[in-house]
Short mmCIF file of C-alpha atoms and ligand atoms in Angstrom, two decimals:
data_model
loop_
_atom_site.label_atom_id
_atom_site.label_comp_id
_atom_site.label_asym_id
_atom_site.label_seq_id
_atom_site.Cartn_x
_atom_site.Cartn_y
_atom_site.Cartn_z
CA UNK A 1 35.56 -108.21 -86.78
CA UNK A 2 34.59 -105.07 -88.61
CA UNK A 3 36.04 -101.82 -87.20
CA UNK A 4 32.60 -99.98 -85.52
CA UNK A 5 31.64 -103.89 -83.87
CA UNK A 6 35.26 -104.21 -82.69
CA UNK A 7 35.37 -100.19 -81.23
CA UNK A 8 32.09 -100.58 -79.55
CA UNK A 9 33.29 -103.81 -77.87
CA UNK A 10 36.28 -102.88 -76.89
CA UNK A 11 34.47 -99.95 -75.40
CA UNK A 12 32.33 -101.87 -73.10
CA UNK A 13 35.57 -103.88 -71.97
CA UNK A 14 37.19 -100.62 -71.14
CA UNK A 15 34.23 -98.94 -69.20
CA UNK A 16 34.03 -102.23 -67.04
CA UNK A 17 37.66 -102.21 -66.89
CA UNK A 18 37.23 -98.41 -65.62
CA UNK A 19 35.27 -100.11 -62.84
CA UNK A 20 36.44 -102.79 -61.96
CA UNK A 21 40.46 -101.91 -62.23
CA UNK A 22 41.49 -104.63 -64.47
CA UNK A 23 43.53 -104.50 -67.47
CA UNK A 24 41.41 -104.30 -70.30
CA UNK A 25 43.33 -105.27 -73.82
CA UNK A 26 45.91 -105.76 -74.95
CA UNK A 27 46.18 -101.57 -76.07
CA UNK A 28 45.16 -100.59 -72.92
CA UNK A 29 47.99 -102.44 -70.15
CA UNK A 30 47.61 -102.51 -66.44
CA UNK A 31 49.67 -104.69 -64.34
CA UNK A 32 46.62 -105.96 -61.81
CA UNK A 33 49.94 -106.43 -59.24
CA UNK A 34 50.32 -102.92 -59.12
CA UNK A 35 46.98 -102.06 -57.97
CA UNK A 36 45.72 -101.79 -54.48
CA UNK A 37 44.03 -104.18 -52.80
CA UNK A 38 41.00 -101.71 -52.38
CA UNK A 39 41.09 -101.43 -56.05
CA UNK A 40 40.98 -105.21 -56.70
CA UNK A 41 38.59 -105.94 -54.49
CA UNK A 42 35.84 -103.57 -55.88
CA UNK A 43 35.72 -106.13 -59.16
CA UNK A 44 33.69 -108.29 -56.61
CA UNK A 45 32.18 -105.29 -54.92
CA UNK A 46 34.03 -106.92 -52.34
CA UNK A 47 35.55 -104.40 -49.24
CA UNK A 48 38.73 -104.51 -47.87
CA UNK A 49 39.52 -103.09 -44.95
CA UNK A 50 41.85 -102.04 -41.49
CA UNK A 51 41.78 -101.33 -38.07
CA UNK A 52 43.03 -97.96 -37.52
CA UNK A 53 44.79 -97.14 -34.38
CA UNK A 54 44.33 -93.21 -34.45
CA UNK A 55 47.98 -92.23 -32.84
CA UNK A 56 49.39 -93.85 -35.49
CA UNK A 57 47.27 -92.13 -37.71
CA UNK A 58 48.23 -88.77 -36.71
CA UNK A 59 51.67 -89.57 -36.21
CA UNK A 60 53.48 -86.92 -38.66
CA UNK A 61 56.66 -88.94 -38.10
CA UNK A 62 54.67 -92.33 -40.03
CA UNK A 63 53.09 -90.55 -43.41
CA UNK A 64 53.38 -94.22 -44.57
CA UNK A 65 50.83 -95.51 -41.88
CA UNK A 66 47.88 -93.24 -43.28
CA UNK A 67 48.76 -93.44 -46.49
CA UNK A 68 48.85 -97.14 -46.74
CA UNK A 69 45.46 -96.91 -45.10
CA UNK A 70 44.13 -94.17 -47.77
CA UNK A 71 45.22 -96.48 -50.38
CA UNK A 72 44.59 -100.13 -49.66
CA UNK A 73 41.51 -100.05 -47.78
CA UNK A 74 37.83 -99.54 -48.57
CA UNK A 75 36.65 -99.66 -45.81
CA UNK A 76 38.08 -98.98 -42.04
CA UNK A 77 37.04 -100.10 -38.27
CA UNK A 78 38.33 -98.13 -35.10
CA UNK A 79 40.72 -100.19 -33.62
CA UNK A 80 40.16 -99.02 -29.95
CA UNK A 81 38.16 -95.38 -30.57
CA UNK A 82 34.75 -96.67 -30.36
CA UNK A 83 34.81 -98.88 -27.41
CA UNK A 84 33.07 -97.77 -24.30
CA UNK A 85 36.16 -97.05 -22.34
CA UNK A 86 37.27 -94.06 -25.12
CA UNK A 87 33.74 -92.65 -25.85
CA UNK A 88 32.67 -92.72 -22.35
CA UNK A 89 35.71 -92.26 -19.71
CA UNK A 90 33.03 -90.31 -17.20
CA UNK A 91 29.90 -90.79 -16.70
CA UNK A 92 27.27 -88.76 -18.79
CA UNK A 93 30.34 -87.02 -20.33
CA UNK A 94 31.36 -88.17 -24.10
CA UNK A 95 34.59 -88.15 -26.32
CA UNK A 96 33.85 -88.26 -29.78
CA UNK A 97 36.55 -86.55 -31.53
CA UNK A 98 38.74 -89.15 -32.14
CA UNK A 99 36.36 -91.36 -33.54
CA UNK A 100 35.00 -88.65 -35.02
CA UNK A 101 38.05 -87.83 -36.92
CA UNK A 102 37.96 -91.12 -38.26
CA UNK A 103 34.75 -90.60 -39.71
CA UNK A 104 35.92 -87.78 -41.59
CA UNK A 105 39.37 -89.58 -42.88
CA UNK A 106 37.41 -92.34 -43.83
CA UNK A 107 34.50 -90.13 -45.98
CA UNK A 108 37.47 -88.06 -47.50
CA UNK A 109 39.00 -91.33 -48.80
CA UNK A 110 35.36 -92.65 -50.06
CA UNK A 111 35.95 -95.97 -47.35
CA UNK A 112 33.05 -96.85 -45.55
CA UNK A 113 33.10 -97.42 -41.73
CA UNK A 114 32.61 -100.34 -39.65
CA UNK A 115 31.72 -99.24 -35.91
CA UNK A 116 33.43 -101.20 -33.27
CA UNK A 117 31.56 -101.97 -30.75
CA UNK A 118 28.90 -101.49 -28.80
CA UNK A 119 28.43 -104.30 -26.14
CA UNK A 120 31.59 -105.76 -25.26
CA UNK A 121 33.02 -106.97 -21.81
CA UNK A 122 36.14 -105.53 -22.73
CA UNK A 123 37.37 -102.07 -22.33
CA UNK A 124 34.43 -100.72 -20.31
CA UNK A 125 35.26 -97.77 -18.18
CA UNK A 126 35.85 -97.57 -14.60
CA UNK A 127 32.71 -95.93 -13.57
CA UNK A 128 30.21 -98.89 -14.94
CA UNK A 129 32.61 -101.63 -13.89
CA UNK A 130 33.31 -100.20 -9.80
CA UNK A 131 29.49 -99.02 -10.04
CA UNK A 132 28.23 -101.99 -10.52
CA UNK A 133 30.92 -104.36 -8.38
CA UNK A 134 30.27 -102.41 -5.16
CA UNK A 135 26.61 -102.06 -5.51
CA UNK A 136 25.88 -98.45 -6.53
CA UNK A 137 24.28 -99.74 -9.68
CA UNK A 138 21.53 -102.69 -10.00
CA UNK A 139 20.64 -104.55 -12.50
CA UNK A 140 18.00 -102.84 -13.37
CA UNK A 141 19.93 -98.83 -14.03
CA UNK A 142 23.04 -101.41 -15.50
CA UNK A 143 19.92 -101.96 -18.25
CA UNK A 144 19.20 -98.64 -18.54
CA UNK A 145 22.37 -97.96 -19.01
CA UNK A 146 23.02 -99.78 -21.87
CA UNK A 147 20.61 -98.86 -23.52
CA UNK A 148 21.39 -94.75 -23.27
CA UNK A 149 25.22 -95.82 -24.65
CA UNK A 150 23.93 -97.79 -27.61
CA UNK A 151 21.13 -95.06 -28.23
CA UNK A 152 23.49 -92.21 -27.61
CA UNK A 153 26.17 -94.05 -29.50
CA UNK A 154 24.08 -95.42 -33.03
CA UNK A 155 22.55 -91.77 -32.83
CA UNK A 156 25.69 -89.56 -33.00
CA UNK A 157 27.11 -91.65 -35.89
CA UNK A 158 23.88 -92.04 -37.49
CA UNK A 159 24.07 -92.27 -40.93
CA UNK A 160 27.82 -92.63 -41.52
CA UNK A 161 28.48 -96.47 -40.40
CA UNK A 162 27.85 -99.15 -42.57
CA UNK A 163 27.75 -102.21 -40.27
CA UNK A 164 27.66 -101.83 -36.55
CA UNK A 165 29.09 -104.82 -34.11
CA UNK A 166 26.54 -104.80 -31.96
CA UNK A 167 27.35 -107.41 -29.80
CA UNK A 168 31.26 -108.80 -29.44
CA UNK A 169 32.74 -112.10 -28.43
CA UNK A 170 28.62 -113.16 -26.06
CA UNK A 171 30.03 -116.71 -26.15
CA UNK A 172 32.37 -119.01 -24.20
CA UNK A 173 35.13 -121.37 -25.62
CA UNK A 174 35.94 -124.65 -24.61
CA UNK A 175 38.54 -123.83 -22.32
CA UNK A 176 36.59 -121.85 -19.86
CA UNK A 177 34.72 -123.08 -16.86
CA UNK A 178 32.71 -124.19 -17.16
CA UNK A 179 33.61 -125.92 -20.43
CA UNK A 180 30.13 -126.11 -21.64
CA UNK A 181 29.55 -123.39 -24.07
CA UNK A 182 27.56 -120.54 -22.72
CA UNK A 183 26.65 -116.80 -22.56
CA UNK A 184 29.94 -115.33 -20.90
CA UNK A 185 30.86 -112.25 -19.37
CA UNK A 186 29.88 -109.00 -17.62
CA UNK A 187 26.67 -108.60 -19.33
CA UNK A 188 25.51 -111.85 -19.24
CA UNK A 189 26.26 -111.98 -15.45
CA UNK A 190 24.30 -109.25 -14.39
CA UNK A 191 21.82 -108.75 -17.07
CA UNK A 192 20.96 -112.48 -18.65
CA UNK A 193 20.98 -113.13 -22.05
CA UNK A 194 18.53 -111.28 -23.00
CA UNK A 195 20.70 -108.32 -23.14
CA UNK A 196 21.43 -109.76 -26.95
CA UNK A 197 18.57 -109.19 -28.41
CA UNK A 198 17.98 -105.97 -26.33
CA UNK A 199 20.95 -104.48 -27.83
CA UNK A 200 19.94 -105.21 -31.54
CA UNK A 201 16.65 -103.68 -31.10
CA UNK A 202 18.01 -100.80 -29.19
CA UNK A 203 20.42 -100.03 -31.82
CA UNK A 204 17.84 -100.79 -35.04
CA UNK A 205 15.69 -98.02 -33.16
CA UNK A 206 18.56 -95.34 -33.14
CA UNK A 207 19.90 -95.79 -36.87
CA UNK A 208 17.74 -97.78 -38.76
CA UNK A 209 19.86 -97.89 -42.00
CA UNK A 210 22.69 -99.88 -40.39
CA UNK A 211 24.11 -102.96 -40.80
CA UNK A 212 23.74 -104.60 -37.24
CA UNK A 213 26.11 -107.38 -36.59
CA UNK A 214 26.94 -109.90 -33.88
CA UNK A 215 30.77 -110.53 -33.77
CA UNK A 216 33.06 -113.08 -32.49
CA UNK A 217 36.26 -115.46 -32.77
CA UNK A 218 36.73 -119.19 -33.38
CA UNK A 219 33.38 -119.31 -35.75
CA UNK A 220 35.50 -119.93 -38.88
CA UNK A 221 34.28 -123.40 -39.37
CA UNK A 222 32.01 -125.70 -37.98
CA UNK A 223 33.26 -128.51 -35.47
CA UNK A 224 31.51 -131.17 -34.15
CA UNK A 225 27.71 -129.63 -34.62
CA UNK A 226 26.93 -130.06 -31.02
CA UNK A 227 26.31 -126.29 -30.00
CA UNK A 228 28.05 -127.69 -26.08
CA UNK A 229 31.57 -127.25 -28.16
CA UNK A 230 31.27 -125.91 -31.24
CA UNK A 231 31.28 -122.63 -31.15
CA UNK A 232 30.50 -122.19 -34.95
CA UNK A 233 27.26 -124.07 -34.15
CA UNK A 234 26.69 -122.07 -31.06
CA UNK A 235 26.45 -118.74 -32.48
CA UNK A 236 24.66 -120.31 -35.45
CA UNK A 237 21.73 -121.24 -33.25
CA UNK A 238 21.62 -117.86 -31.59
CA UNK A 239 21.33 -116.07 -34.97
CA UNK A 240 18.59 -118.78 -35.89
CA UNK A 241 16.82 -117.93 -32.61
CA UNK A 242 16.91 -114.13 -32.83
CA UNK A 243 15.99 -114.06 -36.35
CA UNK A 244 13.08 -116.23 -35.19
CA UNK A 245 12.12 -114.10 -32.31
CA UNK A 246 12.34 -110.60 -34.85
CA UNK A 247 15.13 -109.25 -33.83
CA UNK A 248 16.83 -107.32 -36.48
CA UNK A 249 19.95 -108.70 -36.89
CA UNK A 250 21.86 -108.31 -40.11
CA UNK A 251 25.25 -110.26 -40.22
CA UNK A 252 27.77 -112.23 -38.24
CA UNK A 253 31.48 -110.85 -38.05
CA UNK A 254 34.06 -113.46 -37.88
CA UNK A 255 36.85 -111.91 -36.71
CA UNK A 256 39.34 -114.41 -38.35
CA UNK A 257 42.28 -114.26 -35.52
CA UNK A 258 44.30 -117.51 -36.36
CA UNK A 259 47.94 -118.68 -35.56
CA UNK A 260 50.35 -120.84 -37.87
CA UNK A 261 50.73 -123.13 -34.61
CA UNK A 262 47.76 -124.09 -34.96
CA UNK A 263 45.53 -126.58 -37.25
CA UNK A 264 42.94 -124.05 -38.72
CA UNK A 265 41.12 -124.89 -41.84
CA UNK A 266 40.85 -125.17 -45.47
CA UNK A 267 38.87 -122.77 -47.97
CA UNK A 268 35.49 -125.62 -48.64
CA UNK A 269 35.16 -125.45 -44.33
CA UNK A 270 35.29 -121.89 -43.73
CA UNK A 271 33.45 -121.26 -47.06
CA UNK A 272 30.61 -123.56 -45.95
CA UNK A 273 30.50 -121.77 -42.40
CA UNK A 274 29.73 -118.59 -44.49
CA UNK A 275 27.30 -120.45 -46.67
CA UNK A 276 25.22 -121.87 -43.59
CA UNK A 277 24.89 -118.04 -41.89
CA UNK A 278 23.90 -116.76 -45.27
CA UNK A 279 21.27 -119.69 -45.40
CA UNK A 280 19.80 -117.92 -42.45
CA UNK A 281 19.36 -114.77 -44.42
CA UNK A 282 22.02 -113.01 -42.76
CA UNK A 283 25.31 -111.45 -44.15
CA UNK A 284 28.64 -112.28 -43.20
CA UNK A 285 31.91 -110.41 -43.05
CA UNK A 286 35.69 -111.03 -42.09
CA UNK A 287 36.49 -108.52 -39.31
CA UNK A 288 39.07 -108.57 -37.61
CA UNK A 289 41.53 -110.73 -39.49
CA UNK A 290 45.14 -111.52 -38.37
CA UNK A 291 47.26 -114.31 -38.43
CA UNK A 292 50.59 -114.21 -35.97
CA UNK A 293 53.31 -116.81 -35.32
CA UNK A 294 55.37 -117.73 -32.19
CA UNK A 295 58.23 -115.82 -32.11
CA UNK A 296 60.90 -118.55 -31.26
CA UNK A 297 64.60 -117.60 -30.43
CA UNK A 298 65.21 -118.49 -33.74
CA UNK A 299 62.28 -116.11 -35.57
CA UNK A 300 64.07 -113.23 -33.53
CA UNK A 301 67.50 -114.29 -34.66
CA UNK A 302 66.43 -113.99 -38.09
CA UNK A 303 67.08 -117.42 -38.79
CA UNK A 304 65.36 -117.50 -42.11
CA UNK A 305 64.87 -121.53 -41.54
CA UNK A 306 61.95 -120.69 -39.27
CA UNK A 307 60.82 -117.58 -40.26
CA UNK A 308 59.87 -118.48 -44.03
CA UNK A 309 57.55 -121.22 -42.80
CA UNK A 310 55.53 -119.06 -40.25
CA UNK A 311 55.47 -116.12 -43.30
CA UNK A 312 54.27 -118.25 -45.80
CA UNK A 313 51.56 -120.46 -43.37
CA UNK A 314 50.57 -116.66 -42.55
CA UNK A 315 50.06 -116.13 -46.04
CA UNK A 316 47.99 -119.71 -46.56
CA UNK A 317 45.83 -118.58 -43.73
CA UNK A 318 44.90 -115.12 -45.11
CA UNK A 319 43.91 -116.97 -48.58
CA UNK A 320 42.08 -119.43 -46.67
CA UNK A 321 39.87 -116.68 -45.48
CA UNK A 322 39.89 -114.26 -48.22
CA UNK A 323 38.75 -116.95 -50.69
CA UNK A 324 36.10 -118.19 -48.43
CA UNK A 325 34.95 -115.08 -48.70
CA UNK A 326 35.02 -114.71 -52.41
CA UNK A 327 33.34 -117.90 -52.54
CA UNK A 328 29.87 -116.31 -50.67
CA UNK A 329 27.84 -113.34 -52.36
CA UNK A 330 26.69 -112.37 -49.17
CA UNK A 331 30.37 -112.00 -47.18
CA UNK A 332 30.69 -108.03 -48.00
CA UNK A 333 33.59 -107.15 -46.46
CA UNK A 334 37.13 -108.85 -45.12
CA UNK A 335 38.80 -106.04 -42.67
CA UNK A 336 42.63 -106.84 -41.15
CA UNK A 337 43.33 -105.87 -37.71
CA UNK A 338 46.04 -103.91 -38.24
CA UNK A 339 47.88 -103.62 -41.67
CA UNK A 340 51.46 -104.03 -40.20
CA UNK A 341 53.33 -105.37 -37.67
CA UNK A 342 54.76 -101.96 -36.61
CA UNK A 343 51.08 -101.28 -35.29
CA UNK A 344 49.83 -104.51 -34.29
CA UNK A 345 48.12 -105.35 -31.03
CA UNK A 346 49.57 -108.91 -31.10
CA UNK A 347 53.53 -108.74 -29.48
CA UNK A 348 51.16 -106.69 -26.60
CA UNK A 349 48.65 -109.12 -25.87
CA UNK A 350 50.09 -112.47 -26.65
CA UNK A 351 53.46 -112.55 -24.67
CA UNK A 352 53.68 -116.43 -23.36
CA UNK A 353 55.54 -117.36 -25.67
CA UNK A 354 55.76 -114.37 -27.46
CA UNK A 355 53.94 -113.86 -30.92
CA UNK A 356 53.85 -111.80 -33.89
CA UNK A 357 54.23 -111.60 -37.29
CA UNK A 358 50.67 -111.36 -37.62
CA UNK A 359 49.82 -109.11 -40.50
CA UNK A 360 50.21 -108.00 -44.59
CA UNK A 361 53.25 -105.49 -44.06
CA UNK A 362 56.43 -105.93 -42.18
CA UNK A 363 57.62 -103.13 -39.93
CA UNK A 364 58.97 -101.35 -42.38
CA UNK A 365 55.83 -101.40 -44.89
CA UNK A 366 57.31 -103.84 -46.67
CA UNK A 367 54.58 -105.84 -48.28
CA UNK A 368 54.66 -109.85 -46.99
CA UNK A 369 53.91 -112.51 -48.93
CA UNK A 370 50.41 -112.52 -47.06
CA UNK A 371 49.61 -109.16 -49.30
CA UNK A 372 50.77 -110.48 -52.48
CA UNK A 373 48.48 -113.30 -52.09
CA UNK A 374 45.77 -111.50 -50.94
CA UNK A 375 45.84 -109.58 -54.46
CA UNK A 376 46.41 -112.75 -55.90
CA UNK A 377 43.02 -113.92 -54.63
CA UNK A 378 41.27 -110.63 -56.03
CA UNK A 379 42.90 -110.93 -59.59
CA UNK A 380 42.65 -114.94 -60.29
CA UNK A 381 38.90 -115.29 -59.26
CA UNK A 382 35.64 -114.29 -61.04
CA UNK A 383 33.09 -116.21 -63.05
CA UNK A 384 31.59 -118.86 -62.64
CA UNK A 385 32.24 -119.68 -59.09
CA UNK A 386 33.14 -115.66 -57.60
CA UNK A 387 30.07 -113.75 -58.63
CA UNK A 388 29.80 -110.24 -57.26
CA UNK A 389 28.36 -109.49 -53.97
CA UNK A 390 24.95 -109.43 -52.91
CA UNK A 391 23.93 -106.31 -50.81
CA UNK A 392 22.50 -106.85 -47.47
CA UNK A 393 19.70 -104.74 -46.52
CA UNK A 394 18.81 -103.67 -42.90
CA UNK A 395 16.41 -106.01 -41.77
CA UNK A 396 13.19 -104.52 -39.96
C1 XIL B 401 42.24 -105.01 -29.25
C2 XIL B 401 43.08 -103.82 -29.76
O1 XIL B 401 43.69 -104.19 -30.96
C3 XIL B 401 44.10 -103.44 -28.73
O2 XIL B 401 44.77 -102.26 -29.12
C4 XIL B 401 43.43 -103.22 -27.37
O3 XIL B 401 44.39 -102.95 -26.40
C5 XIL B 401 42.63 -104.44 -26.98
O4 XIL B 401 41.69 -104.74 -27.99
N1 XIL B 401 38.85 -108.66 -30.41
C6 XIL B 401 38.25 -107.44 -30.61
C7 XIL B 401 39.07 -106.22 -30.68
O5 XIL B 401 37.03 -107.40 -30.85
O6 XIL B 401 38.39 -105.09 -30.20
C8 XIL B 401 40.37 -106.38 -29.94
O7 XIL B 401 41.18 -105.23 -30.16
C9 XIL B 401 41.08 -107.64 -30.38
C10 XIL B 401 40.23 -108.86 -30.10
#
């Protein structure tokens, strides 16, 4: 190759290398295993992100814990901040400034922000809950209600969140009663389901340039294809049925929570799950994605014999999911609940029998296999089959 041919190709392999964090030649070496996972997944526009848990953010005694965050993620979700419960403890009287502060930690790191959540059953406060149990509030103020929070909400972060969950975790599973799948919880008790697509609308209305989401677990694959069971299908013919009534919905959030006890999937089902959502003309996105393992007597030993399996079926589950994700232009981001298991909510919430071991880092920010793979996936994929992403815009 003549000199000025060879320089200006090289130079177009370098810019793009600038961008995209790979190494570039031969003269120019990066070890892609040294970069961050933020890094890596920006070659597929792809975002990669956390849930933060703010005291451990602020924790001056853990620098690691925020600067892990600053430097792997691209994008970060309030693990608990956001939720009614925090924002709204009184009535008519709101706490922003811890989500607020995430906001600004998350624009001085250039990560975008995934708001989390605005219609859950979970973690409501006192006040709504006792209000409307004994009567003080009717169905028809409970309405009203909602919408003020999502309005109030969507308004004060207006402009600074990229994709909202809108609505979390609407739908039953199997092993609730009844067992028929169906619209579950407080707000479908007291308000019908139309609350759903009142929530999208109310929410389009207060920040128009979000990304509105409906979010759930269990929707990683498709099961049977008979909506009274599958879950998968389920939410799939909600989405259909909004989108067909106008409501602006954007994207479904699968939060990816799985367990190495159990069967879970391979890449071609979850990657057709994301494919068949897309079809619909929505987006897609990995939320909330851990993987834990039962913590036998022997895992808490440290009898290696059972806790390499569990750490490396961990691992095999977050590359299930992260290259399901690579696989579909339209999945834009794939956010871990928690980066390590020094700050995860998993020992708390699943206790009989204990689990854990559920995400990238050990308790000591030691990276698990589950992270090395993770890059692996980011470096070892690209043309023909990962293609960057395709940008979602908000639907009207
Ligand atoms: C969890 C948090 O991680 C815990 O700290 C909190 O005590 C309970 O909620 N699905 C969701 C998340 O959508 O909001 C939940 O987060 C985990 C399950």
């Amino acid at each position: 190759m003549k000199l000025k041919r060879w320089l200006a190709a090289s130079a177009v392999v370098l810019a793009t290398a600038a961008v995209a964090g790979t190494p570039a030649t031969a003269s120019h070496p990066v070890d892609p295993a040294q970069q961050s996972l933020r890094t890596l997944g920006l070659r597929h526009d792809l975002y990669i992100g956390t849930a933060v848990d703010m005291a451990a953010l602020a924790d001056t005694a853990d620098p690691q814990y925020r600067a892990t965050v600053s430097r792997e993620f691209s994008t970060v979700t309030a693990e608990n901040v956001m939720k009614w419960e925090s924002l709204e403890p009184t009535r008519g009287t709101y706490n922003w400034a811890p989500a607020d502060e995430l906001i600004a930690f998350a624009k001085r790191n250039n990560q975008r922000v995934r708001g989390h959540v605005l219609v859950w059953q979970n973690q409501l406060p006192a006040w709504l809950t006792d209000g409307v149990n004994d009567g003080s509030i009717d169905a028809a103020e409970l309405r009203q209600i909602l919408r003020d929070h999502i309005t109030t909400v969507v308004k004060h972060f207006k402009g600074k969140i990229w994709q909202w969950d809108v609505v979390n975790e609407a739908v039953s599973d199997p092993w609730d009663s009844p067992p028929t799948l169906h619209y579950k919880g407080f707000w479908a008790e007291h308000l019908g389901d139309g609350y759903i697509a009142d929530a999208f609308r109310w929410a389009r209305a207060a920040d128009p340039g979000a990304l509105l989401f409906y979010n759930d677990y269990n929707i990683e694959a498709f099961g049977s294809g008979d909506p009274a069971d599958d879950k998968t299908q389920f939410v799939f013919d909600m989405a259909k049925a909004l989108l067909r009534d106008g409501v602006p919905i954007d994207g479904i959030g699968s939060q990816g929570h799985l367990g190495t006890q159990y069967g879970n999937y391979d890449t071609f089902q979850v990657a057709a799950a994301l494919k068949r959502f897309a079809g619909l003309g929505l987006a897609t996105a990995f939320t909330e994605v851990d993987v834990r393992s039962q913590m036998t007597a022997g895992v808490q030993a440290g009898d290696s014999n059972e806790i390499n399996p569990r750490l490396q079926a961990s691992a095999g589950n977050y590359s299930v999911l992260l290259r399901a994700c690579l696989a579909d232009r339209h999945c834009l981001s794939f956010t871990v609940w928690g980066f390590t298991d020094k700050h995860s909510w998993v020992p708390t919430w699943f206790t009989d029998p204990p689990e854990g071991l559920a995400t990238i880092y050990d308790e000591n920010y030691q990276p698990k296999r589950a992270y090395q793979e993770m890059k692996a996936d980011l470096i070892y994929s690209g043309r023909p089959y990962v293609l960057p992403r395709i940008p979602q815009k908000p639907r009207r």
